[in-house]
Amino acid sequence: MDEELVDLAASLSIGVDAGTADVTLVEEYGVQWIDITELVHAATREVAEGELVKEDGLTLFDALTSVEMMDPRLDMGMLTKEDEEEIRCWDIARELTVGEALWVADKMFRCEITWHSSASLLQTIYACNYFTTSDYLHFPIGQPDSDNPLRDVVLYPLLIATGKCCRRVWEEYAAVNLYTDEDVSLGSAPPQFFDEYDYDETLHLLDTAKAYLAQLDGSRELTMLQGLLVLRRRWLRVTRCLDVGDLTKDADGLQRGMQELRELRDYHQAYIAANHKDGEWEWTEQWSVRGVFDFRCMRKYPASMPVKPRRLLGADKAHAEFARMMDDLALVDEMARAQTVEQLLYFFQGVARRHPQPLPYVRSLLMSVLLADGLIQLREPMELFGRRAILEVAPTEAGDDFCAEVARMLADWFRTMCQNVPRQRRVGLKCLASWDSLQGEAEQLDIDTFSAAHPNASPQAALDPAHNPFWLSSWAYHAKLLLLEMALMAGARLDLYQDHELPAVLCYATQVLEAHQAHLSRWAHLVDGARAACVSRWHVLTTAQKDLAMALWLVSHACERLQMISAPWAHSRADVRCRLEAEPAQRAQYALRFRAFAQLGSPVYVSFEQWQEATAQLDEYPVMELFNHAQRMLGGARQCLEQARKLHADSASSPGIQAWDQACRGVHYAVVSNSVALARLLAAKQLVAAPEMSVLGAQALDYRRLLDDGNSLEATQPSQPRTPQPQQPHPPQPQQPRPPQPQQPQTTQTKAKTKRDKRKKKHGRDRTEDDTGRASQWRDGVARLLAEASVSVSWSCALDKNPDWPIFSFFD
């Protein structure tokens, strides 16, 4: 090997020859290492700046994911003096006490939960020397007459059970449901999980350990160690019951697994309450044993890809994550119990929006149970599932091939919503083209079906929606729009959109939701019964989200005009020359942001020119009018949701209604939060002070128009604000006039009111002369407000409520 290195140095002409090269072989942990320090130093002296010496297999990905060497914060194979001293303290023959055995078991539990949180095995489970050494093969494990009973009878059964639990999770990860290096870190090291012990033998070892501990004198550490044994035994039973291979063969296996899960959850809560009082989570550190854990163990696995250091979860965080994982595992049973495709769609939308996301094991298990051995939800073939998905909302039949394709695409969509959020958006954007193609195929099937059922009809009738309902293509269009909306608004959840991009995104969202609302309105008139109820529920959600999107579009546009939202061209919007110079960059950014939607056949894509035209139309209206209309739109969305939820209150216990109601609550939260934020802004800045000043305030807030036109409110009387006319995309709609009220007979109270009105009218005429001066004060106040930058705006998504919709916050 040393000759090869010398030859390599000579071929590179880096000044190292066979006579002077110092190549030393060092053996450590059974692996021969070659010291190439001098070779590297010589190479760095000879290589010019910009040159790189590398092997052919080194790629850009390898360079970006590389770990800096010889930095103890990043290099998990580097040993400091403290690490070397810790390693010398390792003694596998040490006779453990109850407290020391408890400390090792408790820290292994923390390592396991840290691994569940997407860490590597090498930096968690395999860091325990008891776990990775092969010396245990010579120990009398499970024998009470051992010389070191707490090691052989208690600790190793716990470690073996931990390995069996990890083996179940590893096999689930190996199903390739999740993406490595994004959700899980499998590594290249072969798994070591005490595979020489089977499930029944492991349970027997745990029972033996429990019986041994029962003979010892009671203490707090002994009670806690006994609790960890019971906790481990119950968790092992849960992972065994939730094995997908066994679930496909046993129809009742999932119910037994859920029963075991409920018992485990109850016991874990009791364990926490009994053993961790007053927040004492780290009290086991008093029995720590030096040398047991080696977190610099990368040097033992030279063939494995280096991993970046990961901090071990604390005891409190580990138990909290374990409790959350048990709660999320109940989602598997909820998904398997779903009776309709609508309920499944609501369910997976909830999983996709869940914050924090379920741990990788839960999400992988959801995908495996959804589709295993060609069965959906462990019970239904894919062709029947696809046919049922169509029949739920459309009274038509389809061929087996088309139904199988529908089932496959639905299953892929549901599985995508179990991925991490960035992956959801990326895969969703890619799948839009497939759904667009499916819609075209379905449209041709609808035409062929209509022609076969009506042989005497003209070819034009088959293309006319008034005669042909287009059931299959309508369903495919509805599903495609749902996916499009999810992919579009997921960018807000990921904080991908810059502030100045938000108006364009919300404008396009409004256009898509308007198209979806119109489609559902047409569809609702063609079906009846349960199908009509299903379409009606989708229509309510779409209508509320459409109003929400339009309101947020108006708010974001108004904030941009008030310079609360800064864009590269915001400071020069009034300057035509500067705006034209910035247009190419703005056009390119717009095209890149919406390129995935521009390729779709439907709905109509909002081009950059249409977006600019809509923006110019909104620029003509006072900012105050935009704020007021946004508030009215939010009120309409809130009223729509509340009325719909009241109508379904009697059937709220139905699983399908519960899923729909949960989706409504998320949208309702975003609507109310934005409405409250907008109301606080208007109230704080007194933008809706006196009724007679509302028009003046609206005109004064339109400061850009005043500056551009050179008009002055002192020279003109305030006029009524213009009402935007509907365009494409639609600006705000005019408010409906109130009907005239019938005259009431004159009474004593009405006569007194008439006198007061006359006095107010008289004083109002006196104040008319001061209207112009007050308008000037409004204008000066707005200018001062902007000059002092006393109002700022920010937006974020409520990840624990409805993460897809931004919520604005205004503050001084």
mmCIF file of N, CA and C in Angstrom, residues 272-368:
data_model
loop_
_atom_site.group_PDB
_atom_site.id
_atom_site.type_symbol
_atom_site.label_atom_id
_atom_site.label_comp_id
_atom_site.label_asym_id
_atom_site.label_seq_id
_atom_site.Cartn_x
_atom_site.Cartn_y
_atom_site.Cartn_z
ATOM 1 N N ILE A 272 -43.850 8.513 34.594
ATOM 2 C CA ILE A 272 -43.338 9.879 34.684
ATOM 3 C C ILE A 272 -43.806 10.534 35.984
ATOM 4 N N ALA A 273 -45.071 10.352 36.310
ATOM 5 C CA ALA A 273 -45.604 10.981 37.524
ATOM 6 C C ALA A 273 -44.948 10.430 38.785
ATOM 7 N N ALA A 274 -44.554 9.159 38.770
ATOM 8 C CA ALA A 274 -44.014 8.533 39.975
ATOM 9 C C ALA A 274 -42.513 8.741 40.124
ATOM 10 N N ASN A 275 -41.773 8.853 39.021
ATOM 11 C CA ASN A 275 -40.313 8.845 39.108
ATOM 12 C C ASN A 275 -39.650 10.169 38.778
ATOM 13 N N HIS A 276 -40.381 11.096 38.223
ATOM 14 C CA HIS A 276 -39.774 12.388 37.875
ATOM 15 C C HIS A 276 -40.612 13.498 38.487
ATOM 16 N N LYS A 277 -40.519 13.623 39.776
ATOM 17 C CA LYS A 277 -41.276 14.629 40.500
ATOM 18 C C LYS A 277 -40.500 15.944 40.525
ATOM 19 N N ASP A 278 -41.260 17.035 40.465
ATOM 20 C CA ASP A 278 -40.687 18.373 40.599
ATOM 21 C C ASP A 278 -39.594 18.637 39.554
ATOM 22 N N GLY A 279 -39.752 18.038 38.376
ATOM 23 C CA GLY A 279 -38.805 18.316 37.302
ATOM 24 C C GLY A 279 -37.435 17.717 37.480
ATOM 25 N N GLU A 280 -37.271 16.700 38.334
ATOM 26 C CA GLU A 280 -35.963 16.065 38.535
ATOM 27 C C GLU A 280 -35.739 15.022 37.434
ATOM 28 N N TRP A 281 -35.109 15.467 36.347
ATOM 29 C CA TRP A 281 -34.915 14.582 35.205
ATOM 30 C C TRP A 281 -33.499 14.018 35.161
ATOM 31 N N GLU A 282 -32.523 14.734 35.632
ATOM 32 C CA GLU A 282 -31.128 14.325 35.473
ATOM 33 C C GLU A 282 -30.530 13.796 36.777
ATOM 34 N N TRP A 283 -31.381 13.360 37.701
ATOM 35 C CA TRP A 283 -30.838 12.950 38.996
ATOM 36 C C TRP A 283 -30.085 11.633 38.903
ATOM 37 N N THR A 284 -30.261 10.848 37.826
ATOM 38 C CA THR A 284 -29.529 9.589 37.689
ATOM 39 C C THR A 284 -28.058 9.806 37.360
ATOM 40 N N GLU A 285 -27.651 11.043 37.037
ATOM 41 C CA GLU A 285 -26.259 11.313 36.702
ATOM 42 C C GLU A 285 -25.316 11.067 37.878
ATOM 43 N N GLN A 286 -25.848 10.986 39.064
ATOM 44 C CA GLN A 286 -24.979 10.736 40.210
ATOM 45 C C GLN A 286 -24.383 9.331 40.184
ATOM 46 N N TRP A 287 -24.959 8.416 39.376
ATOM 47 C CA TRP A 287 -24.425 7.049 39.265
ATOM 48 C C TRP A 287 -23.742 6.822 37.919
ATOM 49 N N SER A 288 -23.309 7.865 37.257
ATOM 50 C CA SER A 288 -22.701 7.712 35.935
ATOM 51 C C SER A 288 -21.434 6.873 36.020
ATOM 52 N N VAL A 289 -21.205 6.090 34.968
ATOM 53 C CA VAL A 289 -20.055 5.198 34.876
ATOM 54 C C VAL A 289 -19.212 5.665 33.692
ATOM 55 N N ARG A 290 -17.978 6.028 33.944
ATOM 56 C CA ARG A 290 -17.114 6.535 32.891
ATOM 57 C C ARG A 290 -16.699 5.413 31.947
ATOM 58 N N GLY A 291 -16.653 5.732 30.662
ATOM 59 C CA GLY A 291 -16.186 4.787 29.667
ATOM 60 C C GLY A 291 -17.262 3.935 29.032
ATOM 61 N N VAL A 292 -18.488 3.992 29.552
ATOM 62 C CA VAL A 292 -19.553 3.142 28.986
ATOM 63 C C VAL A 292 -19.973 3.649 27.613
ATOM 64 N N PHE A 293 -20.046 4.958 27.447
ATOM 65 C CA PHE A 293 -20.500 5.533 26.183
ATOM 66 C C PHE A 293 -19.321 6.222 25.494
ATOM 67 N N ASP A 294 -19.171 5.905 24.229
ATOM 68 C CA ASP A 294 -18.093 6.455 23.407
ATOM 69 C C ASP A 294 -18.734 7.134 22.201
ATOM 70 N N PHE A 295 -18.955 8.440 22.307
ATOM 71 C CA PHE A 295 -19.620 9.170 21.234
ATOM 72 C C PHE A 295 -18.646 9.608 20.144
ATOM 73 N N ARG A 296 -17.385 9.225 20.252
ATOM 74 C CA ARG A 296 -16.401 9.448 19.187
ATOM 75 C C ARG A 296 -16.117 8.136 18.467
ATOM 76 N N CYS A 297 -17.158 7.355 18.247
ATOM 77 C CA CYS A 297 -16.962 5.978 17.785
ATOM 78 C C CYS A 297 -16.832 5.858 16.271
ATOM 79 N N MET A 298 -16.789 6.971 15.537
ATOM 80 C CA MET A 298 -16.667 6.867 14.084
ATOM 81 C C MET A 298 -15.382 6.171 13.656
ATOM 82 N N ARG A 299 -14.335 6.220 14.498
ATOM 83 C CA ARG A 299 -13.074 5.577 14.129
ATOM 84 C C ARG A 299 -13.231 4.063 14.080
ATOM 85 N N LYS A 300 -14.283 3.518 14.723
ATOM 86 C CA LYS A 300 -14.509 2.078 14.691
ATOM 87 C C LYS A 300 -15.173 1.635 13.395
ATOM 88 N N TYR A 301 -15.702 2.583 12.627
ATOM 89 C CA TYR A 301 -16.427 2.248 11.397
ATOM 90 C C TYR A 301 -15.819 3.049 10.239
ATOM 91 N N PRO A 302 -14.609 2.702 9.824
ATOM 92 C CA PRO A 302 -13.927 3.505 8.787
ATOM 93 C C PRO A 302 -14.626 3.451 7.436
ATOM 94 N N ALA A 303 -15.407 2.400 7.181
ATOM 95 C CA ALA A 303 -16.079 2.290 5.888
ATOM 96 C C ALA A 303 -17.411 3.032 5.850
ATOM 97 N N SER A 304 -17.855 3.566 6.976
ATOM 98 C CA SER A 304 -19.138 4.257 7.034
ATOM 99 C C SER A 304 -18.972 5.725 6.677
ATOM 100 N N MET A 305 -20.032 6.302 6.133
ATOM 101 C CA MET A 305 -20.004 7.714 5.806
ATOM 102 C C MET A 305 -19.969 8.529 7.099
ATOM 103 N N PRO A 306 -19.082 9.493 7.206
ATOM 104 C CA PRO A 306 -19.026 10.303 8.429
ATOM 105 C C PRO A 306 -20.345 11.024 8.674
ATOM 106 N N VAL A 307 -20.711 11.139 9.926
ATOM 107 C CA VAL A 307 -21.942 11.823 10.309
ATOM 108 C C VAL A 307 -21.576 13.038 11.141
ATOM 109 N N LYS A 308 -22.434 14.015 11.090
ATOM 110 C CA LYS A 308 -22.216 15.219 11.865
ATOM 111 C C LYS A 308 -22.706 15.001 13.294
ATOM 112 N N PRO A 309 -22.046 15.612 14.249
ATOM 113 C CA PRO A 309 -22.424 15.407 15.655
ATOM 114 C C PRO A 309 -23.880 15.798 15.894
ATOM 115 N N ARG A 310 -24.504 15.071 16.782
ATOM 116 C CA ARG A 310 -25.900 15.324 17.150
ATOM 117 C C ARG A 310 -25.997 15.265 18.671
ATOM 118 N N ARG A 311 -26.532 16.294 19.250
ATOM 119 C CA ARG A 311 -26.636 16.356 20.696
ATOM 120 C C ARG A 311 -27.692 15.353 21.181
ATOM 121 N N LEU A 312 -27.355 14.623 22.214
ATOM 122 C CA LEU A 312 -28.264 13.639 22.782
ATOM 123 C C LEU A 312 -29.404 14.360 23.490
ATOM 124 N N LEU A 313 -30.621 13.868 23.284
ATOM 125 C CA LEU A 313 -31.777 14.466 23.943
ATOM 126 C C LEU A 313 -31.668 14.311 25.449
ATOM 127 N N GLY A 314 -32.106 15.329 26.169
ATOM 128 C CA GLY A 314 -32.183 15.210 27.607
ATOM 129 C C GLY A 314 -33.297 14.271 28.021
ATOM 130 N N ALA A 315 -33.311 13.901 29.289
ATOM 131 C CA ALA A 315 -34.313 12.942 29.763
ATOM 132 C C ALA A 315 -35.723 13.492 29.603
ATOM 133 N N ASP A 316 -35.923 14.765 29.915
ATOM 134 C CA ASP A 316 -37.261 15.339 29.788
ATOM 135 C C ASP A 316 -37.710 15.385 28.337
ATOM 136 N N LYS A 317 -36.809 15.808 27.442
ATOM 137 C CA LYS A 317 -37.148 15.869 26.028
ATOM 138 C C LYS A 317 -37.362 14.476 25.449
ATOM 139 N N ALA A 318 -36.559 13.501 25.873
ATOM 140 C CA ALA A 318 -36.702 12.139 25.361
ATOM 141 C C ALA A 318 -38.059 11.557 25.748
ATOM 142 N N HIS A 319 -38.474 11.724 26.985
ATOM 143 C CA HIS A 319 -39.775 11.199 27.402
ATOM 144 C C HIS A 319 -40.918 11.956 26.728
ATOM 145 N N ALA A 320 -40.732 13.255 26.486
ATOM 146 C CA ALA A 320 -41.768 14.011 25.773
ATOM 147 C C ALA A 320 -41.898 13.522 24.332
ATOM 148 N N GLU A 321 -40.761 13.258 23.678
ATOM 149 C CA GLU A 321 -40.807 12.738 22.308
ATOM 150 C C GLU A 321 -41.413 11.338 22.268
ATOM 151 N N PHE A 322 -41.117 10.531 23.266
ATOM 152 C CA PHE A 322 -41.693 9.184 23.315
ATOM 153 C C PHE A 322 -43.207 9.260 23.494
ATOM 154 N N ALA A 323 -43.663 10.156 24.371
ATOM 155 C CA ALA A 323 -45.106 10.320 24.556
ATOM 156 C C ALA A 323 -45.763 10.823 23.275
ATOM 157 N N ARG A 324 -45.097 11.729 22.559
ATOM 158 C CA ARG A 324 -45.653 12.220 21.294
ATOM 159 C C ARG A 324 -45.711 11.117 20.245
ATOM 160 N N MET A 325 -44.692 10.265 20.211
ATOM 161 C CA MET A 325 -44.699 9.165 19.255
ATOM 162 C C MET A 325 -45.844 8.206 19.534
ATOM 163 N N MET A 326 -46.116 7.930 20.813
ATOM 164 C CA MET A 326 -47.238 7.045 21.136
ATOM 165 C C MET A 326 -48.566 7.671 20.726
ATOM 166 N N ASP A 327 -48.706 8.979 20.930
ATOM 167 C CA ASP A 327 -49.938 9.640 20.495
ATOM 168 C C ASP A 327 -50.076 9.588 18.978
ATOM 169 N N ASP A 328 -48.971 9.801 18.263
ATOM 170 C CA ASP A 328 -49.033 9.798 16.800
ATOM 171 C C ASP A 328 -49.257 8.404 16.232
ATOM 172 N N LEU A 329 -48.832 7.371 16.942
ATOM 173 C CA LEU A 329 -49.075 6.009 16.453
ATOM 174 C C LEU A 329 -50.564 5.685 16.392
ATOM 175 N N ALA A 330 -51.365 6.386 17.174
ATOM 176 C CA ALA A 330 -52.814 6.189 17.082
ATOM 177 C C ALA A 330 -53.351 6.612 15.726
ATOM 178 N N LEU A 331 -52.584 7.424 14.976
ATOM 179 C CA LEU A 331 -53.008 7.812 13.633
ATOM 180 C C LEU A 331 -53.110 6.611 12.703
ATOM 181 N N VAL A 332 -52.313 5.577 12.962
ATOM 182 C CA VAL A 332 -52.365 4.385 12.104
ATOM 183 C C VAL A 332 -53.740 3.746 12.187
ATOM 184 N N ASP A 333 -54.271 3.631 13.398
ATOM 185 C CA ASP A 333 -55.605 3.054 13.563
ATOM 186 C C ASP A 333 -56.667 3.967 12.965
ATOM 187 N N GLU A 334 -56.517 5.281 13.139
ATOM 188 C CA GLU A 334 -57.494 6.211 12.570
ATOM 189 C C GLU A 334 -57.518 6.117 11.047
ATOM 190 N N MET A 335 -56.349 6.004 10.444
ATOM 191 C CA MET A 335 -56.292 5.875 8.991
ATOM 192 C C MET A 335 -56.910 4.560 8.527
ATOM 193 N N ALA A 336 -56.623 3.466 9.224
ATOM 194 C CA ALA A 336 -57.156 2.172 8.822
ATOM 195 C C ALA A 336 -58.673 2.109 8.974
ATOM 196 N N ARG A 337 -59.246 2.904 9.882
ATOM 197 C CA ARG A 337 -60.694 2.899 10.099
ATOM 198 C C ARG A 337 -61.450 3.791 9.122
ATOM 199 N N ALA A 338 -60.768 4.615 8.353
ATOM 200 C CA ALA A 338 -61.443 5.523 7.427
ATOM 201 C C ALA A 338 -62.293 4.720 6.439
ATOM 202 N N GLN A 339 -63.548 5.132 6.288
ATOM 203 C CA GLN A 339 -64.478 4.382 5.450
ATOM 204 C C GLN A 339 -64.656 4.972 4.059
ATOM 205 N N THR A 340 -64.310 6.225 3.860
ATOM 206 C CA THR A 340 -64.493 6.874 2.567
ATOM 207 C C THR A 340 -63.171 7.476 2.108
ATOM 208 N N VAL A 341 -63.072 7.692 0.812
ATOM 209 C CA VAL A 341 -61.887 8.323 0.261
ATOM 210 C C VAL A 341 -61.830 9.790 0.678
ATOM 211 N N GLU A 342 -62.990 10.429 0.796
ATOM 212 C CA GLU A 342 -63.026 11.806 1.285
ATOM 213 C C GLU A 342 -62.414 11.896 2.679
ATOM 214 N N GLN A 343 -62.779 10.956 3.546
ATOM 215 C CA GLN A 343 -62.225 10.950 4.896
ATOM 216 C C GLN A 343 -60.719 10.713 4.872
ATOM 217 N N LEU A 344 -60.272 9.818 3.989
ATOM 218 C CA LEU A 344 -58.830 9.581 3.865
ATOM 219 C C LEU A 344 -58.089 10.840 3.406
ATOM 220 N N LEU A 345 -58.687 11.557 2.474
ATOM 221 C CA LEU A 345 -58.040 12.764 1.969
ATOM 222 C C LEU A 345 -57.943 13.821 3.058
ATOM 223 N N TYR A 346 -59.014 14.012 3.812
ATOM 224 C CA TYR A 346 -58.957 14.950 4.938
ATOM 225 C C TYR A 346 -57.914 14.497 5.961
ATOM 226 N N PHE A 347 -57.854 13.184 6.186
ATOM 227 C CA PHE A 347 -56.914 12.665 7.180
ATOM 228 C C PHE A 347 -55.470 12.959 6.789
ATOM 229 N N PHE A 348 -55.100 12.648 5.548
ATOM 230 C CA PHE A 348 -53.710 12.845 5.142
ATOM 231 C C PHE A 348 -53.379 14.332 4.994
ATOM 232 N N GLN A 349 -54.356 15.163 4.681
ATOM 233 C CA GLN A 349 -54.105 16.596 4.711
ATOM 234 C C GLN A 349 -53.778 17.045 6.134
ATOM 235 N N GLY A 350 -54.484 16.477 7.110
ATOM 236 C CA GLY A 350 -54.170 16.794 8.500
ATOM 237 C C GLY A 350 -52.793 16.308 8.909
ATOM 238 N N VAL A 351 -52.396 15.134 8.426
ATOM 239 C CA VAL A 351 -51.051 14.625 8.729
ATOM 240 C C VAL A 351 -49.991 15.524 8.108
ATOM 241 N N ALA A 352 -50.229 15.970 6.883
ATOM 242 C CA ALA A 352 -49.255 16.831 6.210
ATOM 243 C C ALA A 352 -49.092 18.163 6.928
ATOM 244 N N ARG A 353 -50.172 18.658 7.535
ATOM 245 C CA ARG A 353 -50.116 19.968 8.198
ATOM 246 C C ARG A 353 -49.814 19.849 9.686
ATOM 247 N N ARG A 354 -49.599 18.657 10.158
ATOM 248 C CA ARG A 354 -49.371 18.465 11.586
ATOM 249 C C ARG A 354 -48.025 19.066 11.999
ATOM 250 N N HIS A 355 -48.033 19.764 13.125
ATOM 251 C CA HIS A 355 -46.791 20.367 13.627
ATOM 252 C C HIS A 355 -46.698 20.146 15.129
ATOM 253 N N PRO A 356 -45.565 19.590 15.570
ATOM 254 C CA PRO A 356 -44.464 19.085 14.746
ATOM 255 C C PRO A 356 -44.872 17.808 14.013
ATOM 256 N N GLN A 357 -44.186 17.557 12.930
ATOM 257 C CA GLN A 357 -44.511 16.370 12.144
ATOM 258 C C GLN A 357 -44.302 15.106 12.967
ATOM 259 N N PRO A 358 -45.119 14.072 12.719
ATOM 260 C CA PRO A 358 -44.858 12.791 13.396
ATOM 261 C C PRO A 358 -43.448 12.296 13.111
ATOM 262 N N LEU A 359 -42.906 11.530 14.039
ATOM 263 C CA LEU A 359 -41.555 11.006 13.868
ATOM 264 C C LEU A 359 -41.497 10.075 12.660
ATOM 265 N N PRO A 360 -40.308 9.879 12.083
ATOM 266 C CA PRO A 360 -40.203 9.085 10.847
ATOM 267 C C PRO A 360 -40.815 7.693 10.958
ATOM 268 N N TYR A 361 -40.688 7.033 12.101
ATOM 269 C CA TYR A 361 -41.255 5.692 12.242
ATOM 270 C C TYR A 361 -42.767 5.712 12.060
ATOM 271 N N VAL A 362 -43.435 6.720 12.593
ATOM 272 C CA VAL A 362 -44.893 6.812 12.474
ATOM 273 C C VAL A 362 -45.283 7.075 11.027
ATOM 274 N N ARG A 363 -44.586 7.990 10.375
ATOM 275 C CA ARG A 363 -44.938 8.308 8.986
ATOM 276 C C ARG A 363 -44.668 7.138 8.051
ATOM 277 N N SER A 364 -43.578 6.421 8.292
ATOM 278 C CA SER A 364 -43.300 5.249 7.474
ATOM 279 C C SER A 364 -44.348 4.157 7.700
ATOM 280 N N LEU A 365 -44.773 3.988 8.938
ATOM 281 C CA LEU A 365 -45.789 2.979 9.239
ATOM 282 C C LEU A 365 -47.123 3.338 8.596
ATOM 283 N N LEU A 366 -47.452 4.613 8.560
ATOM 284 C CA LEU A 366 -48.680 5.044 7.885
ATOM 285 C C LEU A 366 -48.651 4.668 6.407
ATOM 286 N N MET A 367 -47.516 4.894 5.763
ATOM 287 C CA MET A 367 -47.411 4.564 4.337
ATOM 288 C C MET A 367 -47.480 3.065 4.103
ATOM 289 N N SER A 368 -46.873 2.279 5.009
ATOM 290 C CA SER A 368 -46.880 0.825 4.837
ATOM 291 C C SER A 368 -48.273 0.249 5.029
#
